[in-house]
């Protein structure tokens, strides 16, 4: 069963199978959701909802398994990764 709610920043969230999804985009008839942890993990889980004839949102498609392994090693902080990337870019542009 899916439950809709509001996240801490006021965005609509979808709770489905004990996982949280955020709205990615909408079309005329469907709403596309992505895993809320997508930015810090490699998770590709997706859900698509559409309104049925009673104007109730129904899940019509669920793809990929959740994979919450981190994109970046836990022993490296983001600022150091950004600095390293900037150094690499500046060396390449020289």
PDB file of N, CA and C in Angstrom, residues 72-84:
ATOM      1  N   UNK A  72      29.951   7.627  -2.729  1.00  0.00           N
ATOM      2  CA  UNK A  72      31.287   8.043  -2.358  1.00  0.00           C
ATOM      3  C   UNK A  72      31.741   7.240  -1.139  1.00  0.00           C
ATOM      4  N   UNK A  73      33.018   6.950  -1.026  1.00  0.00           N
ATOM      5  CA  UNK A  73      33.512   6.237   0.158  1.00  0.00           C
ATOM      6  C   UNK A  73      33.189   7.023   1.428  1.00  0.00           C
ATOM      7  N   UNK A  74      32.845   6.330   2.483  1.00  0.00           N
ATOM      8  CA  UNK A  74      32.465   7.005   3.728  1.00  0.00           C
ATOM      9  C   UNK A  74      33.651   7.665   4.422  1.00  0.00           C
ATOM     10  N   UNK A  75      34.878   7.280   4.085  1.00  0.00           N
ATOM     11  CA  UNK A  75      36.046   7.876   4.741  1.00  0.00           C
ATOM     12  C   UNK A  75      36.547   9.130   4.013  1.00  0.00           C
ATOM     13  N   UNK A  76      35.886   9.535   2.927  1.00  0.00           N
ATOM     14  CA  UNK A  76      36.261  10.735   2.182  1.00  0.00           C
ATOM     15  C   UNK A  76      35.131  11.740   2.300  1.00  0.00           C
ATOM     16  N   UNK A  77      35.435  12.941   2.727  1.00  0.00           N
ATOM     17  CA  UNK A  77      34.396  13.961   2.862  1.00  0.00           C
ATOM     18  C   UNK A  77      34.122  14.601   1.510  1.00  0.00           C
ATOM     19  N   UNK A  78      32.925  15.107   1.326  1.00  0.00           N
ATOM     20  CA  UNK A  78      32.532  15.737   0.075  1.00  0.00           C
ATOM     21  C   UNK A  78      33.418  16.935  -0.280  1.00  0.00           C
ATOM     22  N   UNK A  79      33.733  17.839   0.657  1.00  0.00           N
ATOM     23  CA  UNK A  79      34.589  18.975   0.281  1.00  0.00           C
ATOM     24  C   UNK A  79      35.929  18.548  -0.304  1.00  0.00           C
ATOM     25  N   UNK A  80      36.540  17.490   0.236  1.00  0.00           N
ATOM     26  CA  UNK A  80      37.819  17.051  -0.312  1.00  0.00           C
ATOM     27  C   UNK A  80      37.649  16.467  -1.712  1.00  0.00           C
ATOM     28  N   UNK A  81      36.532  15.812  -1.968  1.00  0.00           N
ATOM     29  CA  UNK A  81      36.268  15.306  -3.308  1.00  0.00           C
ATOM     30  C   UNK A  81      36.108  16.453  -4.288  1.00  0.00           C
ATOM     31  N   UNK A  82      35.412  17.501  -3.876  1.00  0.00           N
ATOM     32  CA  UNK A  82      35.202  18.651  -4.740  1.00  0.00           C
ATOM     33  C   UNK A  82      36.527  19.344  -5.031  1.00  0.00           C
ATOM     34  N   UNK A  83      37.370  19.534  -4.009  1.00  0.00           N
ATOM     35  CA  UNK A  83      38.674  20.156  -4.215  1.00  0.00           C
ATOM     36  C   UNK A  83      39.519  19.332  -5.179  1.00  0.00           C
ATOM     37  N   UNK A  84      39.497  18.011  -4.990  1.00  0.00           N
ATOM     38  CA  UNK A  84      40.270  17.125  -5.853  1.00  0.00           C
ATOM     39  C   UNK A  84      39.774  17.228  -7.293  1.00  0.00           C
TER      40      UNK A  84
END
